[in-house]
Amino acid sequence: DGSRTRTNTYIADAVRGTLAALEGARDGETYNIGGSEPISVAKAVEMLGELVGVEPIIEYGPDRIGDQVHTSAVITKAHADFGYQPQVHPREGLALQVAWQRELANELQPVS
């Protein structure tokens, strides 16, 4: 029904977190590197529709077996040990993703 939530992580945040861990993580520890702002699947689809200028056509189906209702990275240890804090919010990350994919699509257009 679109109400499931996720804390998506933009690639630049994942890279920043990984590089920070190389310098500041404690040996033998495990860290979560993830987003910090949960959004619903419905909200993400709504944002994507706005960003690409279309009204999404949504068809809901049955729940997938084993799918989590809510997932969220707990980043408190990474923040405490090496200052990890995601910087790219979901809407910004989706906008950057759309821009990248549009650029890629333009590069793949045949030359006339």
PDB file of C-alpha atoms in Angstrom:
ATOM      1  CA  ASP A   1       0.000   0.000   0.000  1.00  0.00           C
ATOM      2  CA  GLY A   2       3.032   2.287  -0.209  1.00  0.00           C
ATOM      3  CA  SER A   3       3.322   2.809   3.543  1.00  0.00           C
ATOM      4  CA  ARG A   4       6.516   0.774   3.997  1.00  0.00           C
ATOM      5  CA  THR A   5       9.445   2.992   4.874  1.00  0.00           C
ATOM      6  CA  ARG A   6      13.115   2.921   4.034  1.00  0.00           C
ATOM      7  CA  THR A   7      16.156   5.046   4.790  1.00  0.00           C
ATOM      8  CA  ASN A   8      17.757   5.101   1.362  1.00  0.00           C
ATOM      9  CA  THR A   9      21.404   6.062   1.118  1.00  0.00           C
ATOM     10  CA  TYR A  10      22.776   8.218  -1.667  1.00  0.00           C
ATOM     11  CA  ILE A  11      26.033   6.853  -3.069  1.00  0.00           C
ATOM     12  CA  ALA A  12      28.067   9.931  -2.114  1.00  0.00           C
ATOM     13  CA  ASP A  13      27.056   9.435   1.527  1.00  0.00           C
ATOM     14  CA  ALA A  14      28.006   5.758   1.346  1.00  0.00           C
ATOM     15  CA  VAL A  15      31.423   6.683  -0.063  1.00  0.00           C
ATOM     16  CA  ARG A  16      31.970   9.426   2.553  1.00  0.00           C
ATOM     17  CA  GLY A  17      31.024   7.017   5.329  1.00  0.00           C
ATOM     18  CA  THR A  18      33.290   4.277   4.021  1.00  0.00           C
ATOM     19  CA  LEU A  19      36.250   6.628   3.694  1.00  0.00           C
ATOM     20  CA  ALA A  20      35.641   8.030   7.180  1.00  0.00           C
ATOM     21  CA  ALA A  21      35.531   4.478   8.541  1.00  0.00           C
ATOM     22  CA  LEU A  22      38.954   3.764   7.041  1.00  0.00           C
ATOM     23  CA  GLU A  23      40.356   6.537   9.207  1.00  0.00           C
ATOM     24  CA  GLY A  24      38.251   6.388  12.349  1.00  0.00           C
ATOM     25  CA  ALA A  25      36.609   3.006  12.840  1.00  0.00           C
ATOM     26  CA  ARG A  26      37.673   0.834  15.762  1.00  0.00           C
ATOM     27  CA  ASP A  27      39.286  -2.485  14.813  1.00  0.00           C
ATOM     28  CA  GLY A  28      36.855  -5.390  14.782  1.00  0.00           C
ATOM     29  CA  GLU A  29      33.731  -3.225  14.981  1.00  0.00           C
ATOM     30  CA  THR A  30      30.796  -3.299  12.585  1.00  0.00           C
ATOM     31  CA  TYR A  31      29.091  -0.089  11.487  1.00  0.00           C
ATOM     32  CA  ASN A  32      25.935   0.865   9.654  1.00  0.00           C
ATOM     33  CA  ILE A  33      26.412   3.412   6.895  1.00  0.00           C
ATOM     34  CA  GLY A  34      23.000   4.524   5.727  1.00  0.00           C
ATOM     35  CA  GLY A  35      20.513   7.299   5.348  1.00  0.00           C
ATOM     36  CA  SER A  36      18.933   8.991   8.308  1.00  0.00           C
ATOM     37  CA  GLU A  37      15.571  10.145   6.998  1.00  0.00           C
ATOM     38  CA  PRO A  38      12.976   7.416   6.504  1.00  0.00           C
ATOM     39  CA  ILE A  39      10.451   7.943   3.722  1.00  0.00           C
ATOM     40  CA  SER A  40       7.577   5.796   2.573  1.00  0.00           C
ATOM     41  CA  VAL A  41       7.659   4.060  -0.763  1.00  0.00           C
ATOM     42  CA  ALA A  42       4.568   6.099  -1.721  1.00  0.00           C
ATOM     43  CA  LYS A  43       6.374   9.357  -0.902  1.00  0.00           C
ATOM     44  CA  ALA A  44       9.424   8.311  -2.928  1.00  0.00           C
ATOM     45  CA  VAL A  45       7.204   7.524  -5.933  1.00  0.00           C
ATOM     46  CA  GLU A  46       5.423  10.861  -5.501  1.00  0.00           C
ATOM     47  CA  MET A  47       8.768  12.700  -5.432  1.00  0.00           C
ATOM     48  CA  LEU A  48       9.989  10.849  -8.519  1.00  0.00           C
ATOM     49  CA  GLY A  49       6.798  11.741 -10.344  1.00  0.00           C
ATOM     50  CA  GLU A  50       7.312  15.422  -9.526  1.00  0.00           C
ATOM     51  CA  LEU A  51      10.963  15.296 -10.545  1.00  0.00           C
ATOM     52  CA  VAL A  52      10.302  13.716 -13.932  1.00  0.00           C
ATOM     53  CA  GLY A  53       7.046  15.580 -14.533  1.00  0.00           C
ATOM     54  CA  VAL A  54       4.634  12.664 -14.724  1.00  0.00           C
ATOM     55  CA  GLU A  55       1.713  11.426 -12.675  1.00  0.00           C
ATOM     56  CA  PRO A  56       2.698   7.941 -11.502  1.00  0.00           C
ATOM     57  CA  ILE A  57       0.314   5.094 -12.232  1.00  0.00           C
ATOM     58  CA  ILE A  58       0.428   2.907  -9.145  1.00  0.00           C
ATOM     59  CA  GLU A  59      -0.749  -0.664  -8.949  1.00  0.00           C
ATOM     60  CA  TYR A  60      -0.607  -2.245  -5.519  1.00  0.00           C
ATOM     61  CA  GLY A  61      -0.044  -5.955  -5.211  1.00  0.00           C
ATOM     62  CA  PRO A  62       0.154  -8.456  -2.394  1.00  0.00           C
ATOM     63  CA  ASP A  63       2.894  -8.150   0.194  1.00  0.00           C
ATOM     64  CA  ARG A  64       6.091  -9.972  -0.679  1.00  0.00           C
ATOM     65  CA  ILE A  65       6.945 -12.761   1.714  1.00  0.00           C
ATOM     66  CA  GLY A  66       9.634 -11.632   4.135  1.00  0.00           C
ATOM     67  CA  ASP A  67       9.552  -7.974   3.139  1.00  0.00           C
ATOM     68  CA  GLN A  68      10.152  -5.685   6.101  1.00  0.00           C
ATOM     69  CA  VAL A  69       7.532  -3.059   6.891  1.00  0.00           C
ATOM     70  CA  HIS A  70      10.100  -0.508   8.058  1.00  0.00           C
ATOM     71  CA  THR A  71      13.868  -0.544   7.727  1.00  0.00           C
ATOM     72  CA  SER A  72      16.303   2.025   8.987  1.00  0.00           C
ATOM     73  CA  ALA A  73      20.059   2.119   9.366  1.00  0.00           C
ATOM     74  CA  VAL A  74      21.127   2.812  12.943  1.00  0.00           C
ATOM     75  CA  ILE A  75      24.094   5.087  12.383  1.00  0.00           C
ATOM     76  CA  THR A  76      24.730   6.238  15.968  1.00  0.00           C
ATOM     77  CA  LYS A  77      27.941   4.203  16.421  1.00  0.00           C
ATOM     78  CA  ALA A  78      29.377   5.376  13.088  1.00  0.00           C
ATOM     79  CA  HIS A  79      28.525   8.940  14.031  1.00  0.00           C
ATOM     80  CA  ALA A  80      30.130   8.614  17.471  1.00  0.00           C
ATOM     81  CA  ASP A  81      33.285   6.840  16.300  1.00  0.00           C
ATOM     82  CA  PHE A  82      34.111   8.719  13.111  1.00  0.00           C
ATOM     83  CA  GLY A  83      31.525  11.447  12.648  1.00  0.00           C
ATOM     84  CA  TYR A  84      29.459   9.812   9.928  1.00  0.00           C
ATOM     85  CA  GLN A  85      26.329  11.787   9.124  1.00  0.00           C
ATOM     86  CA  PRO A  86      24.505  11.479   5.808  1.00  0.00           C
ATOM     87  CA  GLN A  87      24.357  14.779   3.959  1.00  0.00           C
ATOM     88  CA  VAL A  88      22.052  14.035   1.025  1.00  0.00           C
ATOM     89  CA  HIS A  89      18.353  14.058   1.890  1.00  0.00           C
ATOM     90  CA  PRO A  90      15.968  11.758  -0.007  1.00  0.00           C
ATOM     91  CA  ARG A  91      14.502  14.368  -2.365  1.00  0.00           C
ATOM     92  CA  GLU A  92      17.943  15.723  -3.235  1.00  0.00           C
ATOM     93  CA  GLY A  93      19.255  12.195  -3.798  1.00  0.00           C
ATOM     94  CA  LEU A  94      16.338  11.341  -6.072  1.00  0.00           C
ATOM     95  CA  ALA A  95      16.841  14.600  -8.005  1.00  0.00           C
ATOM     96  CA  LEU A  96      20.535  13.808  -8.462  1.00  0.00           C
ATOM     97  CA  GLN A  97      19.667  10.276  -9.579  1.00  0.00           C
ATOM     98  CA  VAL A  98      17.141  11.556 -12.130  1.00  0.00           C
ATOM     99  CA  ALA A  99      19.656  14.105 -13.468  1.00  0.00           C
ATOM    100  CA  TRP A 100      22.354  11.428 -13.771  1.00  0.00           C
ATOM    101  CA  GLN A 101      20.049   9.039 -15.603  1.00  0.00           C
ATOM    102  CA  ARG A 102      18.891  11.781 -17.974  1.00  0.00           C
ATOM    103  CA  GLU A 103      22.499  12.666 -18.716  1.00  0.00           C
ATOM    104  CA  LEU A 104      23.312   9.030 -19.340  1.00  0.00           C
ATOM    105  CA  ALA A 105      20.307   8.652 -21.632  1.00  0.00           C
ATOM    106  CA  ASN A 106      21.401  11.704 -23.625  1.00  0.00           C
ATOM    107  CA  GLU A 107      24.902  10.264 -24.028  1.00  0.00           C
ATOM    108  CA  LEU A 108      23.424   7.042 -25.382  1.00  0.00           C
ATOM    109  CA  GLN A 109      21.311   8.771 -28.028  1.00  0.00           C
ATOM    110  CA  PRO A 110      22.367   7.823 -31.557  1.00  0.00           C
ATOM    111  CA  VAL A 111      24.204  10.525 -33.480  1.00  0.00           C
ATOM    112  CA  SER A 112      22.325  11.555 -36.603  1.00  0.00           C
TER     113      SER A 112
END
